[in-house]
PDB file of C-alpha atoms in Angstrom:
ATOM      1  CA  MET W  70      73.196 -11.731  33.038  1.00  0.00           C
ATOM      2  CA  SER W  71      71.447 -14.760  31.502  1.00  0.00           C
ATOM      3  CA  THR W  72      72.563 -16.027  28.096  1.00  0.00           C
ATOM      4  CA  ARG W  73      69.299 -17.920  27.885  1.00  0.00           C
ATOM      5  CA  ASN W  74      67.283 -14.685  28.139  1.00  0.00           C
ATOM      6  CA  ILE W  75      69.447 -13.016  25.539  1.00  0.00           C
ATOM      7  CA  GLY W  76      69.121 -15.949  23.250  1.00  0.00           C
ATOM      8  CA  ALA W  77      65.356 -15.981  23.702  1.00  0.00           C
ATOM      9  CA  VAL W  78      65.060 -12.247  22.838  1.00  0.00           C
ATOM     10  CA  ALA W  79      67.471 -12.578  19.952  1.00  0.00           C
ATOM     11  CA  GLY W  80      65.524 -15.517  18.476  1.00  0.00           C
ATOM     12  CA  ARG W  81      62.253 -13.649  18.811  1.00  0.00           C
ATOM     13  CA  GLU W  82      63.718 -10.637  17.109  1.00  0.00           C
ATOM     14  CA  PHE W  83      65.331 -12.655  14.286  1.00  0.00           C
ATOM     15  CA  ARG W  84      62.102 -14.611  13.556  1.00  0.00           C
ATOM     16  CA  SER W  85      60.087 -11.401  13.509  1.00  0.00           C
ATOM     17  CA  PHE W  86      61.907 -10.199  10.387  1.00  0.00           C
ATOM     18  CA  PHE W  87      60.654 -13.170   8.370  1.00  0.00           C
ATOM     19  CA  ASP W  88      57.059 -12.832   9.656  1.00  0.00           C
ATOM     20  CA  GLN W  89      56.459  -9.912   7.265  1.00  0.00           C
ATOM     21  CA  ALA W  90      57.188  -9.125   3.678  1.00  0.00           C
ATOM     22  CA  THR W  91      59.223  -5.959   4.450  1.00  0.00           C
ATOM     23  CA  ALA W  92      62.341  -7.973   5.440  1.00  0.00           C
ATOM     24  CA  TYR W  93      62.283  -9.838   2.134  1.00  0.00           C
ATOM     25  CA  ILE W  94      61.842  -6.618   0.172  1.00  0.00           C
ATOM     26  CA  LEU W  95      64.742  -5.057   1.984  1.00  0.00           C
ATOM     27  CA  LEU W  96      66.950  -8.041   1.346  1.00  0.00           C
ATOM     28  CA  VAL W  97      66.128  -8.116  -2.365  1.00  0.00           C
ATOM     29  CA  VAL W  98      66.685  -4.394  -2.799  1.00  0.00           C
ATOM     30  CA  PHE W  99      69.978  -4.562  -0.908  1.00  0.00           C
ATOM     31  CA  LEU W 100      71.415  -7.509  -2.771  1.00  0.00           C
ATOM     32  CA  ALA W 101      70.161  -6.330  -6.204  1.00  0.00           C
ATOM     33  CA  THR W 102      71.700  -2.902  -5.698  1.00  0.00           C
ATOM     34  CA  ASN W 103      74.916  -4.399  -4.480  1.00  0.00           C
ATOM     35  CA  PHE W 104      75.318  -6.854  -7.313  1.00  0.00           C
ATOM     36  CA  PHE W 105      74.329  -4.306  -9.991  1.00  0.00           C
ATOM     37  CA  PHE W 106      76.997  -1.744  -9.078  1.00  0.00           C
ATOM     38  CA  TYR W 107      79.670  -4.384  -8.256  1.00  0.00           C
ATOM     39  CA  PHE W 108      79.446  -6.396 -11.496  1.00  0.00           C
ATOM     40  CA  ARG W 109      79.229  -3.209 -13.502  1.00  0.00           C
ATOM     41  CA  THR W 110      82.486  -2.088 -11.938  1.00  0.00           C
ATOM     42  CA  VAL W 111      84.172  -5.460 -12.345  1.00  0.00           C
ATOM     43  CA  PHE W 112      83.272  -5.730 -16.025  1.00  0.00           C
ATOM     44  CA  VAL W 113      84.879  -2.414 -16.607  1.00  0.00           C
ATOM     45  CA  THR W 114      88.067  -2.863 -14.550  1.00  0.00           C
ATOM     46  CA  ALA W 115      88.420  -6.678 -15.260  1.00  0.00           C
ATOM     47  CA  GLU W 116      89.992  -7.181 -11.810  1.00  0.00           C
ATOM     48  CA  ALA W 117      89.327 -10.252  -9.721  1.00  0.00           C
ATOM     49  CA  THR W 118      88.712  -8.425  -6.427  1.00  0.00           C
ATOM     50  CA  LEU W 119      85.803  -7.714  -4.099  1.00  0.00           C
ATOM     51  CA  ARG W 120      87.196  -4.281  -3.208  1.00  0.00           C
ATOM     52  CA  PRO W 121      84.568  -2.284  -5.268  1.00  0.00           C
ATOM     53  CA  MET W 122      81.732  -4.133  -3.412  1.00  0.00           C
ATOM     54  CA  PHE W 123      83.180  -3.227   0.062  1.00  0.00           C
ATOM     55  CA  GLU W 124      83.888   0.347  -0.978  1.00  0.00           C
ATOM     56  CA  LEU W 125      80.213   0.666  -1.799  1.00  0.00           C
ATOM     57  CA  LEU W 126      78.982  -1.338   1.221  1.00  0.00           C
ATOM     58  CA  PRO W 127      79.031   1.582   3.855  1.00  0.00           C
ATOM     59  CA  TRP W 128      76.801   3.652   1.554  1.00  0.00           C
ATOM     60  CA  LEU W 129      74.355   0.912   1.145  1.00  0.00           C
ATOM     61  CA  LEU W 130      74.276   0.161   4.858  1.00  0.00           C
ATOM     62  CA  LEU W 131      73.691   3.843   5.462  1.00  0.00           C
ATOM     63  CA  PHE W 132      70.021   3.259   4.400  1.00  0.00           C
ATOM     64  CA  PHE W 133      69.702  -0.514   4.981  1.00  0.00           C
ATOM     65  CA  VAL W 134      70.661  -0.666   8.623  1.00  0.00           C
ATOM     66  CA  PRO W 135      68.444   2.222   9.828  1.00  0.00           C
ATOM     67  CA  ALA W 136      65.548   0.702   7.920  1.00  0.00           C
ATOM     68  CA  VAL W 137      66.134  -2.621   9.681  1.00  0.00           C
ATOM     69  CA  CYS W 138      66.644  -1.137  13.117  1.00  0.00           C
ATOM     70  CA  MET W 139      63.988   1.591  13.263  1.00  0.00           C
ATOM     71  CA  ARG W 140      61.279  -0.716  14.612  1.00  0.00           C
ATOM     72  CA  ALA W 141      63.367  -2.502  17.127  1.00  0.00           C
ATOM     73  CA  LEU W 142      62.591  -0.361  20.186  1.00  0.00           C
ATOM     74  CA  ALA W 143      60.402   2.346  18.687  1.00  0.00           C
ATOM     75  CA  GLU W 144      57.675  -0.227  18.014  1.00  0.00           C
ATOM     76  CA  GLU W 145      57.998  -1.660  21.541  1.00  0.00           C
ATOM     77  CA  ARG W 146      57.418   1.842  22.913  1.00  0.00           C
ATOM     78  CA  SER W 147      54.452   2.666  20.616  1.00  0.00           C
ATOM     79  CA  ARG W 148      52.722  -0.588  21.414  1.00  0.00           C
ATOM     80  CA  GLY W 149      53.498  -0.245  25.150  1.00  0.00           C
ATOM     81  CA  THR W 150      55.117  -3.669  25.238  1.00  0.00           C
ATOM     82  CA  LEU W 151      58.484  -2.408  26.413  1.00  0.00           C
ATOM     83  CA  GLU W 152      57.269  -1.899  29.940  1.00  0.00           C
ATOM     84  CA  LEU W 153      55.730  -5.401  29.878  1.00  0.00           C
ATOM     85  CA  VAL W 154      58.899  -6.973  28.729  1.00  0.00           C
ATOM     86  CA  LEU W 155      60.978  -5.279  31.311  1.00  0.00           C
ATOM     87  CA  ALA W 156      58.497  -6.294  33.990  1.00  0.00           C
ATOM     88  CA  GLN W 157      59.394  -9.922  33.247  1.00  0.00           C
ATOM     89  CA  PRO W 158      62.623 -11.672  34.544  1.00  0.00           C
ATOM     90  CA  VAL W 159      64.578  -9.986  31.772  1.00  0.00           C
ATOM     91  CA  SER W 160      66.878  -7.166  32.520  1.00  0.00           C
ATOM     92  CA  ALA W 161      67.229  -4.104  30.270  1.00  0.00           C
ATOM     93  CA  LEU W 162      70.742  -5.119  29.285  1.00  0.00           C
ATOM     94  CA  GLU W 163      69.719  -8.658  28.333  1.00  0.00           C
ATOM     95  CA  PHE W 164      66.709  -7.288  26.371  1.00  0.00           C
ATOM     96  CA  LEU W 165      69.030  -4.868  24.476  1.00  0.00           C
ATOM     97  CA  LEU W 166      71.754  -7.458  23.728  1.00  0.00           C
ATOM     98  CA  GLY W 167      69.039  -9.821  22.520  1.00  0.00           C
ATOM     99  CA  LYS W 168      67.721  -7.181  20.134  1.00  0.00           C
ATOM    100  CA  PHE W 169      71.329  -6.427  18.944  1.00  0.00           C
ATOM    101  CA  PHE W 170      72.150 -10.052  18.237  1.00  0.00           C
ATOM    102  CA  GLY W 171      68.803 -10.749  16.649  1.00  0.00           C
ATOM    103  CA  ILE W 172      69.311  -7.808  14.223  1.00  0.00           C
ATOM    104  CA  MET W 173      72.958  -8.895  13.597  1.00  0.00           C
ATOM    105  CA  GLY W 174      71.604 -12.357  12.722  1.00  0.00           C
ATOM    106  CA  PHE W 175      69.443 -10.802  10.047  1.00  0.00           C
ATOM    107  CA  MET W 176      72.339  -8.597   8.829  1.00  0.00           C
ATOM    108  CA  ALA W 177      74.464 -11.709   8.635  1.00  0.00           C
ATOM    109  CA  VAL W 178      71.948 -13.189   6.214  1.00  0.00           C
ATOM    110  CA  ALA W 179      72.242 -10.115   4.086  1.00  0.00           C
ATOM    111  CA  LEU W 180      76.062 -10.341   4.119  1.00  0.00           C
ATOM    112  CA  VAL W 181      75.987 -14.059   3.324  1.00  0.00           C
ATOM    113  CA  GLY W 182      73.882 -13.124   0.328  1.00  0.00           C
ATOM    114  CA  THR W 183      76.652 -10.993  -1.011  1.00  0.00           C
ATOM    115  CA  THR W 184      79.039 -14.033  -1.096  1.00  0.00           C
ATOM    116  CA  GLY W 185      77.382 -14.684  -4.516  1.00  0.00           C
ATOM    117  CA  ALA W 186      79.825 -12.161  -5.832  1.00  0.00           C
ATOM    118  CA  ALA W 187      82.662 -14.049  -4.273  1.00  0.00           C
ATOM    119  CA  ILE W 188      81.484 -17.360  -5.784  1.00  0.00           C
ATOM    120  CA  ALA W 189      81.235 -15.745  -9.260  1.00  0.00           C
ATOM    121  CA  LEU W 190      84.716 -14.294  -8.768  1.00  0.00           C
ATOM    122  CA  ARG W 191      86.006 -17.745  -7.935  1.00  0.00           C
ATOM    123  CA  PHE W 192      84.912 -19.080 -11.354  1.00  0.00           C
ATOM    124  CA  GLY W 193      86.159 -16.030 -13.212  1.00  0.00           C
ATOM    125  CA  GLY W 194      89.506 -15.427 -11.544  1.00  0.00           C
ATOM    126  CA  ALA W 195      91.806 -16.344  -8.676  1.00  0.00           C
ATOM    127  CA  PRO W 196      90.827 -14.245  -5.708  1.00  0.00           C
ATOM    128  CA  HIS W 197      92.871 -14.162  -2.525  1.00  0.00           C
ATOM    129  CA  PHE W 198      90.741 -15.914   0.200  1.00  0.00           C
ATOM    130  CA  GLY W 199      92.685 -14.371   3.107  1.00  0.00           C
ATOM    131  CA  VAL W 200      91.819 -10.835   1.760  1.00  0.00           C
ATOM    132  CA  MET W 201      88.213 -11.904   1.404  1.00  0.00           C
ATOM    133  CA  PHE W 202      88.069 -13.194   5.017  1.00  0.00           C
ATOM    134  CA  ALA W 203      89.483  -9.920   6.263  1.00  0.00           C
ATOM    135  CA  GLN W 204      87.029  -7.937   4.170  1.00  0.00           C
ATOM    136  CA  TYR W 205      84.009  -9.857   5.516  1.00  0.00           C
ATOM    137  CA  LEU W 206      85.264  -9.681   9.070  1.00  0.00           C
ATOM    138  CA  GLY W 207      85.584  -5.898   8.728  1.00  0.00           C
ATOM    139  CA  ALA W 208      82.178  -5.735   7.201  1.00  0.00           C
ATOM    140  CA  ILE W 209      80.695  -7.507  10.312  1.00  0.00           C
ATOM    141  CA  LEU W 210      82.491  -4.986  12.550  1.00  0.00           C
ATOM    142  CA  LEU W 211      81.183  -2.041  10.584  1.00  0.00           C
ATOM    143  CA  THR W 212      77.602  -3.577  10.586  1.00  0.00           C
ATOM    144  CA  GLY W 213      77.737  -4.091  14.345  1.00  0.00           C
ATOM    145  CA  ALA W 214      78.663  -0.374  14.836  1.00  0.00           C
ATOM    146  CA  LEU W 215      75.883   0.833  12.555  1.00  0.00           C
ATOM    147  CA  VAL W 216      73.282  -1.566  14.188  1.00  0.00           C
ATOM    148  CA  ALA W 217      74.222  -0.120  17.601  1.00  0.00           C
ATOM    149  CA  ILE W 218      73.681   3.427  16.226  1.00  0.00           C
ATOM    150  CA  GLY W 219      70.299   2.226  14.854  1.00  0.00           C
ATOM    151  CA  LEU W 220      69.251   0.789  18.189  1.00  0.00           C
ATOM    152  CA  TRP W 221      70.173   3.978  19.915  1.00  0.00           C
ATOM    153  CA  ALA W 222      68.063   6.045  17.478  1.00  0.00           C
ATOM    154  CA  SER W 223      65.178   3.643  17.919  1.00  0.00           C
ATOM    155  CA  SER W 224      65.370   3.952  21.724  1.00  0.00           C
ATOM    156  CA  LEU W 225      64.819   7.735  21.428  1.00  0.00           C
ATOM    157  CA  THR W 226      61.297   7.785  20.175  1.00  0.00           C
ATOM    158  CA  LYS W 227      58.070   5.924  19.568  1.00  0.00           C
ATOM    159  CA  ASN W 228      58.010   7.011  15.927  1.00  0.00           C
ATOM    160  CA  GLN W 229      59.844   4.610  13.554  1.00  0.00           C
ATOM    161  CA  ILE W 230      60.320   7.273  10.811  1.00  0.00           C
ATOM    162  CA  THR W 231      61.970   9.578  13.348  1.00  0.00           C
ATOM    163  CA  ALA W 232      64.254   6.764  14.438  1.00  0.00           C
ATOM    164  CA  PHE W 233      65.118   6.050  10.749  1.00  0.00           C
ATOM    165  CA  ILE W 234      66.038   9.670  10.165  1.00  0.00           C
ATOM    166  CA  ALA W 235      68.046  10.065  13.358  1.00  0.00           C
ATOM    167  CA  ALA W 236      70.048   6.960  12.511  1.00  0.00           C
ATOM    168  CA  ILE W 237      70.781   8.040   8.944  1.00  0.00           C
ATOM    169  CA  THR W 238      71.825  11.491  10.226  1.00  0.00           C
ATOM    170  CA  VAL W 239      74.346  10.220  12.736  1.00  0.00           C
ATOM    171  CA  ILE W 240      75.779   7.570  10.401  1.00  0.00           C
ATOM    172  CA  PHE W 241      76.055  10.004   7.550  1.00  0.00           C
ATOM    173  CA  VAL W 242      77.858  12.541   9.749  1.00  0.00           C
ATOM    174  CA  LEU W 243      80.362   9.914  10.857  1.00  0.00           C
ATOM    175  CA  MET W 244      80.936   9.009   7.229  1.00  0.00           C
ATOM    176  CA  ALA W 245      80.921  12.520   5.693  1.00  0.00           C
ATOM    177  CA  ILE W 246      83.509  14.018   8.102  1.00  0.00           C
ATOM    178  CA  THR W 247      86.240  12.071   6.268  1.00  0.00           C
ATOM    179  CA  LEU W 248      85.268  13.336   2.818  1.00  0.00           C
ATOM    180  CA  GLY W 249      87.722  15.625   1.099  1.00  0.00           C
ATOM    181  CA  VAL W 250      85.083  18.239   0.531  1.00  0.00           C
ATOM    182  CA  VAL W 251      84.559  18.488   4.278  1.00  0.00           C
ATOM    183  CA  LEU W 252      88.194  18.188   5.408  1.00  0.00           C
ATOM    184  CA  ILE W 253      89.424  20.874   3.081  1.00  0.00           C
ATOM    185  CA  GLY W 254      87.480  23.525   4.916  1.00  0.00           C
ATOM    186  CA  LEU W 255      88.603  22.447   8.372  1.00  0.00           C
ATOM    187  CA  PRO W 256      91.697  23.606  10.307  1.00  0.00           C
ATOM    188  CA  PRO W 257      94.550  21.017  10.346  1.00  0.00           C
ATOM    189  CA  VAL W 258      93.885  20.001  13.980  1.00  0.00           C
ATOM    190  CA  LEU W 259      90.168  19.505  13.394  1.00  0.00           C
ATOM    191  CA  ALA W 260      90.776  17.707  10.074  1.00  0.00           C
ATOM    192  CA  ALA W 261      93.089  15.301  11.809  1.00  0.00           C
ATOM    193  CA  ALA W 262      90.492  14.595  14.531  1.00  0.00           C
ATOM    194  CA  ALA W 263      87.739  14.162  11.991  1.00  0.00           C
ATOM    195  CA  THR W 264      89.797  11.708  10.055  1.00  0.00           C
ATOM    196  CA  ARG W 265      90.391   9.576  13.154  1.00  0.00           C
ATOM    197  CA  LEU W 266      86.759   9.629  14.092  1.00  0.00           C
ATOM    198  CA  GLY W 267      85.257   8.929  10.684  1.00  0.00           C
ATOM    199  CA  LEU W 268      83.904   5.489   9.735  1.00  0.00           C
ATOM    200  CA  LEU W 269      85.254   5.513   6.223  1.00  0.00           C
ATOM    201  CA  THR W 270      88.826   6.129   7.466  1.00  0.00           C
ATOM    202  CA  HIS W 271      88.797   2.961   9.521  1.00  0.00           C
ATOM    203  CA  PHE W 272      86.900   0.910   6.929  1.00  0.00           C
ATOM    204  CA  GLY W 273      89.150   2.062   4.016  1.00  0.00           C
ATOM    205  CA  ALA W 274      92.033  -0.217   4.939  1.00  0.00           C
ATOM    206  CA  ILE W 275      89.627  -3.081   5.499  1.00  0.00           C
ATOM    207  CA  THR W 276      88.337  -2.768   1.886  1.00  0.00           C
ATOM    208  CA  ARG W 277      91.862  -3.685   0.827  1.00  0.00           C
ATOM    209  CA  GLY W 278      91.920  -6.749   3.108  1.00  0.00           C
ATOM    210  CA  VAL W 279      94.019  -5.147   5.884  1.00  0.00           C
ATOM    211  CA  LEU W 280      92.858  -5.650   9.446  1.00  0.00           C
ATOM    212  CA  ASP W 281      94.493  -3.138  11.742  1.00  0.00           C
ATOM    213  CA  LEU W 282      94.039  -3.434  15.530  1.00  0.00           C
ATOM    214  CA  ARG W 283      93.250   0.316  15.741  1.00  0.00           C
ATOM    215  CA  ASP W 284      90.386  -0.181  13.293  1.00  0.00           C
ATOM    216  CA  ILE W 285      88.995  -3.142  15.198  1.00  0.00           C
ATOM    217  CA  ILE W 286      89.189  -1.127  18.428  1.00  0.00           C
ATOM    218  CA  TYR W 287      87.422   1.755  16.820  1.00  0.00           C
ATOM    219  CA  PHE W 288      84.409  -0.318  15.566  1.00  0.00           C
ATOM    220  CA  VAL W 289      84.119  -2.167  18.871  1.00  0.00           C
ATOM    221  CA  SER W 290      84.248   1.189  20.730  1.00  0.00           C
ATOM    222  CA  VAL W 291      81.513   2.667  18.603  1.00  0.00           C
ATOM    223  CA  THR W 292      79.344  -0.382  19.091  1.00  0.00           C
ATOM    224  CA  VAL W 293      79.762  -0.410  22.893  1.00  0.00           C
ATOM    225  CA  ALA W 294      79.239   3.378  23.185  1.00  0.00           C
ATOM    226  CA  PHE W 295      75.954   3.497  21.275  1.00  0.00           C
ATOM    227  CA  LEU W 296      74.689   0.353  22.986  1.00  0.00           C
ATOM    228  CA  ALA W 297      75.464   2.052  26.302  1.00  0.00           C
ATOM    229  CA  LEU W 298      73.476   5.154  25.130  1.00  0.00           C
ATOM    230  CA  ALA W 299      70.611   2.905  24.073  1.00  0.00           C
ATOM    231  CA  TYR W 300      70.703   1.112  27.449  1.00  0.00           C
ATOM    232  CA  SER W 301      70.498   4.403  29.306  1.00  0.00           C
ATOM    233  CA  MET W 302      67.497   5.456  27.309  1.00  0.00           C
ATOM    234  CA  ILE W 303      65.690   2.140  28.103  1.00  0.00           C
ATOM    235  CA  GLU W 304      66.521   2.483  31.815  1.00  0.00           C
ATOM    236  CA  ARG W 305      65.307   6.088  31.796  1.00  0.00           C
ATOM    237  CA  ASP W 306      61.720   4.830  31.567  1.00  0.00           C
ATOM    238  CA  ARG W 307      62.216   2.470  34.526  1.00  0.00           C
ATOM    239  CA  LEU W 308      64.158   4.683  36.927  1.00  0.00           C
ATOM    240  CA  SER W 309      63.228   7.895  38.670  1.00  0.00           C
ATOM    241  CA  LEU W 310      64.875  10.725  36.858  1.00  0.00           C
ATOM    242  CA  LYS W 311      65.566  12.333  40.216  1.00  0.00           C
ATOM    243  CA  GLY W 312      66.969   9.173  41.748  1.00  0.00           C
ATOM    244  CA  ARG W 313      70.532   8.350  42.555  1.00  0.00           C
ATOM    245  CA  ALA W 314      70.526   5.266  40.285  1.00  0.00           C
ATOM    246  CA  TRP W 315      69.663   7.419  37.262  1.00  0.00           C
ATOM    247  CA  ARG W 316      72.371   9.976  38.070  1.00  0.00           C
ATOM    248  CA  THR W 317      74.904   7.112  38.414  1.00  0.00           C
ATOM    249  CA  LEU W 318      73.773   5.565  35.101  1.00  0.00           C
ATOM    250  CA  ARG W 319      74.221   8.960  33.271  1.00  0.00           C
ATOM    251  CA  ILE W 320      77.732   9.322  34.604  1.00  0.00           C
TER     252      ILE W 320
END
């Protein structure tokens, strides 16, 4: 696996976001919504903390990440360029990782934009920078998991809207299974399992600035699992579905 190939694909993907107005519109809407709800909450509670912003973040990313990821692979399929790219000396894994890191670069720009709240908080109070660091690190882990889900959804189809809906559905299910209205109707065993599998359960401690190894492992596992699923979908177009290599890949 060549880091040069991954870097080339990532750079191409990252630059493509700023070649069109859609990316700027998404950033403005994301940051404006984030700041509006955050500062409204802070003015009411009068607490020098970023916790309200990070509690809202998963729900903003529920729509923002699928919108960013929906074109990543679906557009390549619809244009017929995916086959051309894979015919070059770039492996499917390098191509996928390049897409992932390119999108993560764009998401990093969005998260850096939210530091405006932290700067404002610094002038209006005395926030704990160790807690802020843990919160932003957790936000990156959450974003990586959601981007992997978005890439998987984009690998399923040529239609960007279908990819958008599929990504939102999966992310919403992973978030909703931890809500009280859902858990109250489940048997205790299923409720406990749903709690451990839900995104919000593992991100809840991070919003308070607590980084637990179990939460880190969870987000890394979700990221790797959905990237593996996306990889298998890309390889499906290249391999014979009756061949031994495809059967091995599915296992």
